[in-house]
Amino acid sequence: MTFGARLRHAMDERGPLCVGIDPHASLLADWGLGDDVAGVERFSRTVVEALAERVAVFKPQAAFFERFGSRGIAVLERTVADARAAGTLVLMDAKRGDIGSTMAAYAETFLHKDAPLFSDALTVSPYLGYGSLKPAVELARESGAGLFVLALTSNPEGAEVQRAVREDGRTIGATMLAHLAQENAGATPMGSFGAVVGATLGDLSAFDLDINGPLLAPGIGAQGATAADLPAVFGAAVRNVVPNVSRGVLRHGPDLAGLRDSAARFADEIRAAVASA
């Protein structure tokens, strides 16, 4: 099955919630763990144990593992393997972007089926030109994996690039969405090439979000957006939205029941919001 088909199935079966695995120093401290490899491993194992069979997608933030070098990356490899073995899709949040053979090497790291860090999907940055992503697009298709391309991100600084206007009058963000719609043309039940679109951005009616692919929506919870905001932000595309919650769920750890209850509440709120749209 393609990533888009697997994701659609997971969202329909488990709800659309994506939970981050973000072992940054402040969360480790809140959990009573050290800011070290052992703390990162305990944190990650706990999140997977609590939620692996209850959410559609995990989104490990690669940077929080990479900062510990090879030992941190080894923890990331085990986290990915454990999550996928439990049937949860893994979206690697690495935001890679480069050209030529370097982009191809990044793609092989996360999208080649035999790679230790093989993930169901990868976040990528297109701001060396969308065409620079070609090696990742091609390998994702070959491996049945997916991509999430930064299009309209929730950070305020993003607007200076993403809302800049091209000579043809179209914004850069809208251009990225148009490229993704082309990648997903004719795919059923949903394409494998998604966009990152912040849930905190308010009215996006000026953008065509109907790309026949998933829309990863950071910003729910700690950043201020709520599940109830999703229909107003995403309109008719809301059924393909994959809301990402990290701190809003993770702050309830290390208690397994706390993590599960929090994830369940977010999932129920998201289902209700989508159903009402």
PDB file of C-alpha atoms in Angstrom:
ATOM      1  CA  MET A   1       0.000   0.000   0.000  1.00  0.00           C
ATOM      2  CA  THR A   2       1.096   3.549  -0.613  1.00  0.00           C
ATOM      3  CA  PHE A   3       1.731   5.842   2.325  1.00  0.00           C
ATOM      4  CA  GLY A   4      -1.413   7.812   1.484  1.00  0.00           C
ATOM      5  CA  ALA A   5      -3.528   4.654   1.616  1.00  0.00           C
ATOM      6  CA  ARG A   6      -1.918   3.481   4.862  1.00  0.00           C
ATOM      7  CA  LEU A   7      -2.404   6.900   6.423  1.00  0.00           C
ATOM      8  CA  ARG A   8      -6.048   7.103   5.368  1.00  0.00           C
ATOM      9  CA  HIS A   9      -6.675   3.680   6.906  1.00  0.00           C
ATOM     10  CA  ALA A  10      -4.882   4.600  10.139  1.00  0.00           C
ATOM     11  CA  MET A  11      -6.785   7.877  10.454  1.00  0.00           C
ATOM     12  CA  ASP A  12     -10.125   6.157   9.867  1.00  0.00           C
ATOM     13  CA  GLU A  13      -9.326   3.379  12.345  1.00  0.00           C
ATOM     14  CA  ARG A  14      -7.534   5.283  15.120  1.00  0.00           C
ATOM     15  CA  GLY A  15      -8.460   8.896  14.499  1.00  0.00           C
ATOM     16  CA  PRO A  16      -6.211  11.456  12.810  1.00  0.00           C
ATOM     17  CA  LEU A  17      -4.012  12.415  15.776  1.00  0.00           C
ATOM     18  CA  CYS A  18      -0.242  12.676  15.285  1.00  0.00           C
ATOM     19  CA  VAL A  19       1.795  12.796  18.495  1.00  0.00           C
ATOM     20  CA  GLY A  20       5.322  14.132  18.545  1.00  0.00           C
ATOM     21  CA  ILE A  21       8.202  12.357  20.230  1.00  0.00           C
ATOM     22  CA  ASP A  22      10.176  15.420  21.286  1.00  0.00           C
ATOM     23  CA  PRO A  23      12.617  14.682  24.128  1.00  0.00           C
ATOM     24  CA  HIS A  24      13.853  18.227  24.627  1.00  0.00           C
ATOM     25  CA  ALA A  25      15.581  19.208  27.835  1.00  0.00           C
ATOM     26  CA  SER A  26      12.627  20.876  29.571  1.00  0.00           C
ATOM     27  CA  LEU A  27      10.316  17.905  29.003  1.00  0.00           C
ATOM     28  CA  LEU A  28      12.952  15.477  30.209  1.00  0.00           C
ATOM     29  CA  ALA A  29      13.285  17.560  33.369  1.00  0.00           C
ATOM     30  CA  ASP A  30       9.515  17.648  33.845  1.00  0.00           C
ATOM     31  CA  TRP A  31       9.507  13.857  33.651  1.00  0.00           C
ATOM     32  CA  GLY A  32      12.292  13.608  36.222  1.00  0.00           C
ATOM     33  CA  LEU A  33      14.757  12.340  33.628  1.00  0.00           C
ATOM     34  CA  GLY A  34      18.302  13.402  32.886  1.00  0.00           C
ATOM     35  CA  ASP A  35      19.159  15.397  29.788  1.00  0.00           C
ATOM     36  CA  ASP A  36      21.218  12.523  28.449  1.00  0.00           C
ATOM     37  CA  VAL A  37      20.948   9.443  26.256  1.00  0.00           C
ATOM     38  CA  ALA A  38      19.416   7.358  29.030  1.00  0.00           C
ATOM     39  CA  GLY A  39      16.754  10.007  29.601  1.00  0.00           C
ATOM     40  CA  VAL A  40      15.954  10.234  25.899  1.00  0.00           C
ATOM     41  CA  GLU A  41      15.655   6.459  25.646  1.00  0.00           C
ATOM     42  CA  ARG A  42      13.373   6.193  28.677  1.00  0.00           C
ATOM     43  CA  PHE A  43      11.232   9.058  27.400  1.00  0.00           C
ATOM     44  CA  SER A  44      10.861   7.580  23.917  1.00  0.00           C
ATOM     45  CA  ARG A  45      10.134   4.065  25.124  1.00  0.00           C
ATOM     46  CA  THR A  46       7.445   5.403  27.452  1.00  0.00           C
ATOM     47  CA  VAL A  47       5.690   7.366  24.715  1.00  0.00           C
ATOM     48  CA  VAL A  48       5.709   4.364  22.385  1.00  0.00           C
ATOM     49  CA  GLU A  49       4.521   2.015  25.134  1.00  0.00           C
ATOM     50  CA  ALA A  50       1.687   4.345  26.104  1.00  0.00           C
ATOM     51  CA  LEU A  51       0.402   5.318  22.673  1.00  0.00           C
ATOM     52  CA  ALA A  52       1.667   3.005  19.929  1.00  0.00           C
ATOM     53  CA  GLU A  53      -1.655   1.236  19.446  1.00  0.00           C
ATOM     54  CA  ARG A  54      -3.786   4.328  20.092  1.00  0.00           C
ATOM     55  CA  VAL A  55      -2.653   7.012  17.626  1.00  0.00           C
ATOM     56  CA  ALA A  56      -2.310   7.062  13.858  1.00  0.00           C
ATOM     57  CA  VAL A  57       1.128   8.651  13.618  1.00  0.00           C
ATOM     58  CA  PHE A  58       4.208   9.317  15.697  1.00  0.00           C
ATOM     59  CA  LYS A  59       6.426  12.234  14.698  1.00  0.00           C
ATOM     60  CA  PRO A  60       9.914  11.935  16.211  1.00  0.00           C
ATOM     61  CA  GLN A  61      11.864  15.198  16.057  1.00  0.00           C
ATOM     62  CA  ALA A  62      15.261  14.027  14.806  1.00  0.00           C
ATOM     63  CA  ALA A  63      17.199  16.981  16.243  1.00  0.00           C
ATOM     64  CA  PHE A  64      16.484  16.000  19.847  1.00  0.00           C
ATOM     65  CA  PHE A  65      18.149  12.631  19.211  1.00  0.00           C
ATOM     66  CA  GLU A  66      20.949  13.840  16.936  1.00  0.00           C
ATOM     67  CA  ARG A  67      22.278  16.214  19.595  1.00  0.00           C
ATOM     68  CA  PHE A  68      23.647  13.147  21.440  1.00  0.00           C
ATOM     69  CA  GLY A  69      25.566  11.864  18.434  1.00  0.00           C
ATOM     70  CA  SER A  70      25.676   8.202  17.461  1.00  0.00           C
ATOM     71  CA  ARG A  71      24.157   7.008  20.751  1.00  0.00           C
ATOM     72  CA  GLY A  72      21.196   9.335  20.299  1.00  0.00           C
ATOM     73  CA  ILE A  73      20.699   8.183  16.718  1.00  0.00           C
ATOM     74  CA  ALA A  74      20.756   4.573  17.941  1.00  0.00           C
ATOM     75  CA  VAL A  75      17.881   5.452  20.288  1.00  0.00           C
ATOM     76  CA  LEU A  76      16.037   7.029  17.364  1.00  0.00           C
ATOM     77  CA  GLU A  77      16.519   3.849  15.307  1.00  0.00           C
ATOM     78  CA  ARG A  78      15.025   1.731  18.104  1.00  0.00           C
ATOM     79  CA  THR A  79      12.160   4.182  18.582  1.00  0.00           C
ATOM     80  CA  VAL A  80      11.265   4.032  14.899  1.00  0.00           C
ATOM     81  CA  ALA A  81      11.500   0.243  14.836  1.00  0.00           C
ATOM     82  CA  ASP A  82       9.382  -0.189  17.976  1.00  0.00           C
ATOM     83  CA  ALA A  83       6.696   2.197  16.749  1.00  0.00           C
ATOM     84  CA  ARG A  84       6.432   0.598  13.317  1.00  0.00           C
ATOM     85  CA  ALA A  85       6.420  -2.898  14.830  1.00  0.00           C
ATOM     86  CA  ALA A  86       3.385  -1.828  16.869  1.00  0.00           C
ATOM     87  CA  GLY A  87       1.588  -0.719  13.714  1.00  0.00           C
ATOM     88  CA  THR A  88       1.938   3.033  14.165  1.00  0.00           C
ATOM     89  CA  LEU A  89       3.040   5.113  11.197  1.00  0.00           C
ATOM     90  CA  VAL A  90       6.254   7.083  11.707  1.00  0.00           C
ATOM     91  CA  LEU A  91       6.714  10.553  10.256  1.00  0.00           C
ATOM     92  CA  MET A  92      10.337  11.575  10.696  1.00  0.00           C
ATOM     93  CA  ASP A  93      10.530  15.288  11.386  1.00  0.00           C
ATOM     94  CA  ALA A  94      13.958  16.079   9.970  1.00  0.00           C
ATOM     95  CA  LYS A  95      13.071  18.893   7.528  1.00  0.00           C
ATOM     96  CA  ARG A  96      15.814  17.922   5.117  1.00  0.00           C
ATOM     97  CA  GLY A  97      16.454  19.987   2.004  1.00  0.00           C
ATOM     98  CA  ASP A  98      19.412  20.145  -0.388  1.00  0.00           C
ATOM     99  CA  ILE A  99      20.307  19.493  -4.013  1.00  0.00           C
ATOM    100  CA  GLY A 100      21.488  16.629  -6.165  1.00  0.00           C
ATOM    101  CA  SER A 101      23.428  13.800  -4.588  1.00  0.00           C
ATOM    102  CA  THR A 102      23.136  15.346  -1.117  1.00  0.00           C
ATOM    103  CA  MET A 103      19.354  15.374  -1.297  1.00  0.00           C
ATOM    104  CA  ALA A 104      19.507  11.813  -2.589  1.00  0.00           C
ATOM    105  CA  ALA A 105      21.606  10.802   0.435  1.00  0.00           C
ATOM    106  CA  TYR A 106      19.113  12.415   2.818  1.00  0.00           C
ATOM    107  CA  ALA A 107      16.338  10.516   1.050  1.00  0.00           C
ATOM    108  CA  GLU A 108      18.216   7.227   1.357  1.00  0.00           C
ATOM    109  CA  THR A 109      18.707   7.835   5.082  1.00  0.00           C
ATOM    110  CA  PHE A 110      14.987   7.979   5.831  1.00  0.00           C
ATOM    111  CA  LEU A 111      13.127   6.604   2.808  1.00  0.00           C
ATOM    112  CA  HIS A 112      15.123   3.581   1.620  1.00  0.00           C
ATOM    113  CA  LYS A 113      13.430   0.382   2.787  1.00  0.00           C
ATOM    114  CA  ASP A 114      16.689  -1.117   4.038  1.00  0.00           C
ATOM    115  CA  ALA A 115      17.839   1.980   5.951  1.00  0.00           C
ATOM    116  CA  PRO A 116      18.008   1.738   9.766  1.00  0.00           C
ATOM    117  CA  LEU A 117      15.958   4.943  10.014  1.00  0.00           C
ATOM    118  CA  PHE A 118      13.405   4.015   7.348  1.00  0.00           C
ATOM    119  CA  SER A 119      10.216   5.905   8.132  1.00  0.00           C
ATOM    120  CA  ASP A 120       6.766   5.959   6.594  1.00  0.00           C
ATOM    121  CA  ALA A 121       7.203   9.640   5.729  1.00  0.00           C
ATOM    122  CA  LEU A 122       9.662  12.508   6.054  1.00  0.00           C
ATOM    123  CA  THR A 123       9.334  16.274   6.422  1.00  0.00           C
ATOM    124  CA  VAL A 124      11.300  18.178   3.780  1.00  0.00           C
ATOM    125  CA  SER A 125      12.098  21.804   2.995  1.00  0.00           C
ATOM    126  CA  PRO A 126      11.558  22.928  -0.629  1.00  0.00           C
ATOM    127  CA  TYR A 127      13.233  26.315  -0.367  1.00  0.00           C
ATOM    128  CA  LEU A 128      16.083  25.448  -2.702  1.00  0.00           C
ATOM    129  CA  GLY A 129      13.304  25.101  -5.263  1.00  0.00           C
ATOM    130  CA  TYR A 130      10.667  22.396  -5.374  1.00  0.00           C
ATOM    131  CA  GLY A 131      12.623  20.557  -8.060  1.00  0.00           C
ATOM    132  CA  SER A 132      15.460  20.000  -5.593  1.00  0.00           C
ATOM    133  CA  LEU A 133      13.184  17.481  -3.834  1.00  0.00           C
ATOM    134  CA  LYS A 134      13.079  15.190  -6.870  1.00  0.00           C
ATOM    135  CA  PRO A 135      15.354  12.481  -5.359  1.00  0.00           C
ATOM    136  CA  ALA A 136      13.134  12.295  -2.273  1.00  0.00           C
ATOM    137  CA  VAL A 137       9.939  12.252  -4.345  1.00  0.00           C
ATOM    138  CA  GLU A 138      11.245   9.435  -6.530  1.00  0.00           C
ATOM    139  CA  LEU A 139      12.497   7.288  -3.654  1.00  0.00           C
ATOM    140  CA  ALA A 140       9.295   7.853  -1.668  1.00  0.00           C
ATOM    141  CA  ARG A 141       7.279   6.559  -4.606  1.00  0.00           C
ATOM    142  CA  GLU A 142       9.577   3.562  -5.000  1.00  0.00           C
ATOM    143  CA  SER A 143       9.435   2.704  -1.282  1.00  0.00           C
ATOM    144  CA  GLY A 144       5.725   3.362  -0.738  1.00  0.00           C
ATOM    145  CA  ALA A 145       6.635   6.204   1.627  1.00  0.00           C
ATOM    146  CA  GLY A 146       5.487   9.820   1.789  1.00  0.00           C
ATOM    147  CA  LEU A 147       6.710  13.375   2.166  1.00  0.00           C
ATOM    148  CA  PHE A 148       5.412  16.402   4.021  1.00  0.00           C
ATOM    149  CA  VAL A 149       6.618  19.596   2.366  1.00  0.00           C
ATOM    150  CA  LEU A 150       6.869  22.852   4.323  1.00  0.00           C
ATOM    151  CA  ALA A 151       4.251  25.089   2.722  1.00  0.00           C
ATOM    152  CA  LEU A 152       2.538  27.402   5.240  1.00  0.00           C
ATOM    153  CA  THR A 153       4.247  26.894   8.571  1.00  0.00           C
ATOM    154  CA  SER A 154       3.041  28.137  11.939  1.00  0.00           C
ATOM    155  CA  ASN A 155       6.189  30.099  12.890  1.00  0.00           C
ATOM    156  CA  PRO A 156       5.816  33.866  12.277  1.00  0.00           C
ATOM    157  CA  GLU A 157       9.117  34.066  10.387  1.00  0.00           C
ATOM    158  CA  GLY A 158       7.861  31.675   7.733  1.00  0.00           C
ATOM    159  CA  ALA A 159       5.627  34.280   6.134  1.00  0.00           C
ATOM    160  CA  GLU A 160       8.547  36.292   4.717  1.00  0.00           C
ATOM    161  CA  VAL A 161       9.324  33.399   2.384  1.00  0.00           C
ATOM    162  CA  GLN A 162       6.082  31.456   2.089  1.00  0.00           C
ATOM    163  CA  ARG A 163       3.849  34.480   1.426  1.00  0.00           C
ATOM    164  CA  ALA A 164       6.286  36.226  -0.893  1.00  0.00           C
ATOM    165  CA  VAL A 165       4.709  36.818  -4.302  1.00  0.00           C
ATOM    166  CA  ARG A 166       6.219  35.473  -7.513  1.00  0.00           C
ATOM    167  CA  GLU A 167       6.233  37.290 -10.841  1.00  0.00           C
ATOM    168  CA  ASP A 168       3.095  35.363 -11.856  1.00  0.00           C
ATOM    169  CA  GLY A 169       1.228  36.764  -8.843  1.00  0.00           C
ATOM    170  CA  ARG A 170       1.137  33.493  -6.903  1.00  0.00           C
ATOM    171  CA  THR A 171       2.726  33.172  -3.482  1.00  0.00           C
ATOM    172  CA  ILE A 172       5.545  30.717  -2.793  1.00  0.00           C
ATOM    173  CA  GLY A 173       3.319  28.776  -0.387  1.00  0.00           C
ATOM    174  CA  ALA A 174       0.571  28.464  -2.985  1.00  0.00           C
ATOM    175  CA  THR A 175       3.169  27.288  -5.510  1.00  0.00           C
ATOM    176  CA  MET A 176       4.247  24.481  -3.189  1.00  0.00           C
ATOM    177  CA  LEU A 177       0.619  23.414  -2.725  1.00  0.00           C
ATOM    178  CA  ALA A 178       0.156  23.352  -6.501  1.00  0.00           C
ATOM    179  CA  HIS A 179       3.219  21.120  -6.933  1.00  0.00           C
ATOM    180  CA  LEU A 180       1.838  18.696  -4.360  1.00  0.00           C
ATOM    181  CA  ALA A 181      -1.557  18.599  -6.030  1.00  0.00           C
ATOM    182  CA  GLN A 182       0.256  17.515  -9.202  1.00  0.00           C
ATOM    183  CA  GLU A 183       2.142  14.776  -7.339  1.00  0.00           C
ATOM    184  CA  ASN A 184      -1.133  13.445  -5.906  1.00  0.00           C
ATOM    185  CA  ALA A 185      -3.234  13.666  -9.076  1.00  0.00           C
ATOM    186  CA  GLY A 186      -5.402  10.564  -9.469  1.00  0.00           C
ATOM    187  CA  ALA A 187      -4.270   8.923  -6.221  1.00  0.00           C
ATOM    188  CA  THR A 188      -6.870   7.068  -4.183  1.00  0.00           C
ATOM    189  CA  PRO A 189      -7.965   7.163  -1.437  1.00  0.00           C
ATOM    190  CA  MET A 190      -5.393   9.912  -0.818  1.00  0.00           C
ATOM    191  CA  GLY A 191      -2.018  10.883  -2.202  1.00  0.00           C
ATOM    192  CA  SER A 192       1.252  10.353  -0.358  1.00  0.00           C
ATOM    193  CA  PHE A 193       2.678  13.854  -0.731  1.00  0.00           C
ATOM    194  CA  GLY A 194       1.478  16.194   1.989  1.00  0.00           C
ATOM    195  CA  ALA A 195       1.971  19.760   3.082  1.00  0.00           C
ATOM    196  CA  VAL A 196       2.807  21.255   6.456  1.00  0.00           C
ATOM    197  CA  VAL A 197       0.161  23.910   7.169  1.00  0.00           C
ATOM    198  CA  GLY A 198      -0.050  25.520  10.589  1.00  0.00           C
ATOM    199  CA  ALA A 199      -3.314  25.237  12.510  1.00  0.00           C
ATOM    200  CA  THR A 200      -2.614  28.648  14.046  1.00  0.00           C
ATOM    201  CA  LEU A 201      -2.781  30.590  10.765  1.00  0.00           C
ATOM    202  CA  GLY A 202      -6.470  31.463  10.784  1.00  0.00           C
ATOM    203  CA  ASP A 203      -8.369  31.962   7.539  1.00  0.00           C
ATOM    204  CA  LEU A 204      -6.545  30.233   4.670  1.00  0.00           C
ATOM    205  CA  SER A 205      -9.346  30.558   2.126  1.00  0.00           C
ATOM    206  CA  ALA A 206      -6.934  32.357  -0.218  1.00  0.00           C
ATOM    207  CA  PHE A 207      -4.993  29.099  -0.604  1.00  0.00           C
ATOM    208  CA  ASP A 208      -6.135  25.949  -2.391  1.00  0.00           C
ATOM    209  CA  LEU A 209      -5.561  23.273   0.239  1.00  0.00           C
ATOM    210  CA  ASP A 210      -7.295  20.585  -1.813  1.00  0.00           C
ATOM    211  CA  ILE A 211      -4.101  18.801  -2.811  1.00  0.00           C
ATOM    212  CA  ASN A 212      -5.604  15.284  -2.594  1.00  0.00           C
ATOM    213  CA  GLY A 213      -3.032  14.605   0.112  1.00  0.00           C
ATOM    214  CA  PRO A 214      -2.542  14.951   3.847  1.00  0.00           C
ATOM    215  CA  LEU A 215      -2.071  18.268   5.624  1.00  0.00           C
ATOM    216  CA  LEU A 216       0.124  18.054   8.708  1.00  0.00           C
ATOM    217  CA  ALA A 217      -1.177  20.714  11.089  1.00  0.00           C
ATOM    218  CA  PRO A 218       1.140  21.702  13.943  1.00  0.00           C
ATOM    219  CA  GLY A 219      -0.061  24.183  16.529  1.00  0.00           C
ATOM    220  CA  ILE A 220      -2.794  22.300  18.411  1.00  0.00           C
ATOM    221  CA  GLY A 221      -2.440  22.595  22.170  1.00  0.00           C
ATOM    222  CA  ALA A 222       0.556  24.482  23.527  1.00  0.00           C
ATOM    223  CA  GLN A 223       0.807  26.824  20.516  1.00  0.00           C
ATOM    224  CA  GLY A 224      -2.770  28.001  21.028  1.00  0.00           C
ATOM    225  CA  ALA A 225      -4.875  26.354  18.318  1.00  0.00           C
ATOM    226  CA  THR A 226      -7.704  24.014  19.253  1.00  0.00           C
ATOM    227  CA  ALA A 227      -9.445  21.167  17.490  1.00  0.00           C
ATOM    228  CA  ALA A 228     -12.490  23.396  17.085  1.00  0.00           C
ATOM    229  CA  ASP A 229     -10.402  25.780  14.934  1.00  0.00           C
ATOM    230  CA  LEU A 230      -9.663  23.164  12.277  1.00  0.00           C
ATOM    231  CA  PRO A 231     -12.794  23.531  10.076  1.00  0.00           C
ATOM    232  CA  ALA A 232     -12.386  27.313   9.866  1.00  0.00           C
ATOM    233  CA  VAL A 233      -8.694  27.050   8.953  1.00  0.00           C
ATOM    234  CA  PHE A 234      -8.832  24.115   6.535  1.00  0.00           C
ATOM    235  CA  GLY A 235     -12.344  24.301   5.122  1.00  0.00           C
ATOM    236  CA  ALA A 236     -13.312  21.465   2.795  1.00  0.00           C
ATOM    237  CA  ALA A 237      -9.847  19.880   3.164  1.00  0.00           C
ATOM    238  CA  VAL A 238     -10.307  19.258   6.896  1.00  0.00           C
ATOM    239  CA  ARG A 239     -10.876  15.515   6.444  1.00  0.00           C
ATOM    240  CA  ASN A 240      -7.282  15.173   5.253  1.00  0.00           C
ATOM    241  CA  VAL A 241      -5.811  17.141   8.157  1.00  0.00           C
ATOM    242  CA  VAL A 242      -3.380  15.327  10.465  1.00  0.00           C
ATOM    243  CA  PRO A 243      -3.254  17.488  13.614  1.00  0.00           C
ATOM    244  CA  ASN A 244       0.049  17.282  15.434  1.00  0.00           C
ATOM    245  CA  VAL A 245       0.088  17.555  19.218  1.00  0.00           C
ATOM    246  CA  SER A 246       3.357  17.324  21.124  1.00  0.00           C
ATOM    247  CA  ARG A 247       3.609  19.202  24.415  1.00  0.00           C
ATOM    248  CA  GLY A 248      -0.156  19.070  24.947  1.00  0.00           C
ATOM    249  CA  VAL A 249       0.105  15.286  25.303  1.00  0.00           C
ATOM    250  CA  LEU A 250       3.702  14.796  26.435  1.00  0.00           C
ATOM    251  CA  ARG A 251       3.415  17.077  29.478  1.00  0.00           C
ATOM    252  CA  HIS A 252       1.168  14.426  31.062  1.00  0.00           C
ATOM    253  CA  GLY A 253       4.003  11.877  31.195  1.00  0.00           C
ATOM    254  CA  PRO A 254       5.674   9.828  32.406  1.00  0.00           C
ATOM    255  CA  ASP A 255       2.385   8.430  33.714  1.00  0.00           C
ATOM    256  CA  LEU A 256       1.067   6.030  31.064  1.00  0.00           C
ATOM    257  CA  ALA A 257      -2.551   6.670  31.954  1.00  0.00           C
ATOM    258  CA  GLY A 258      -2.005  10.418  31.788  1.00  0.00           C
ATOM    259  CA  LEU A 259      -0.497  10.169  28.311  1.00  0.00           C
ATOM    260  CA  ARG A 260      -3.293   7.898  27.102  1.00  0.00           C
ATOM    261  CA  ASP A 261      -6.078  10.018  28.565  1.00  0.00           C
ATOM    262  CA  SER A 262      -4.665  13.204  27.078  1.00  0.00           C
ATOM    263  CA  ALA A 263      -4.226  11.663  23.616  1.00  0.00           C
ATOM    264  CA  ALA A 264      -7.753  10.248  23.764  1.00  0.00           C
ATOM    265  CA  ARG A 265      -9.203  13.665  24.630  1.00  0.00           C
ATOM    266  CA  PHE A 266      -7.427  15.350  21.741  1.00  0.00           C
ATOM    267  CA  ALA A 267      -8.488  12.566  19.357  1.00  0.00           C
ATOM    268  CA  ASP A 268     -12.140  12.831  20.440  1.00  0.00           C
ATOM    269  CA  GLU A 269     -12.100  16.617  20.049  1.00  0.00           C
ATOM    270  CA  ILE A 270     -10.576  16.334  16.571  1.00  0.00           C
ATOM    271  CA  ARG A 271     -13.102  13.708  15.465  1.00  0.00           C
ATOM    272  CA  ALA A 272     -15.960  15.898  16.670  1.00  0.00           C
ATOM    273  CA  ALA A 273     -14.566  18.966  14.900  1.00  0.00           C
ATOM    274  CA  VAL A 274     -14.089  17.098  11.603  1.00  0.00           C
ATOM    275  CA  ALA A 275     -17.556  15.545  11.828  1.00  0.00           C
ATOM    276  CA  SER A 276     -19.133  18.965  12.332  1.00  0.00           C
ATOM    277  CA  ALA A 277     -17.448  20.508   9.290  1.00  0.00           C
TER     278      ALA A 277
END
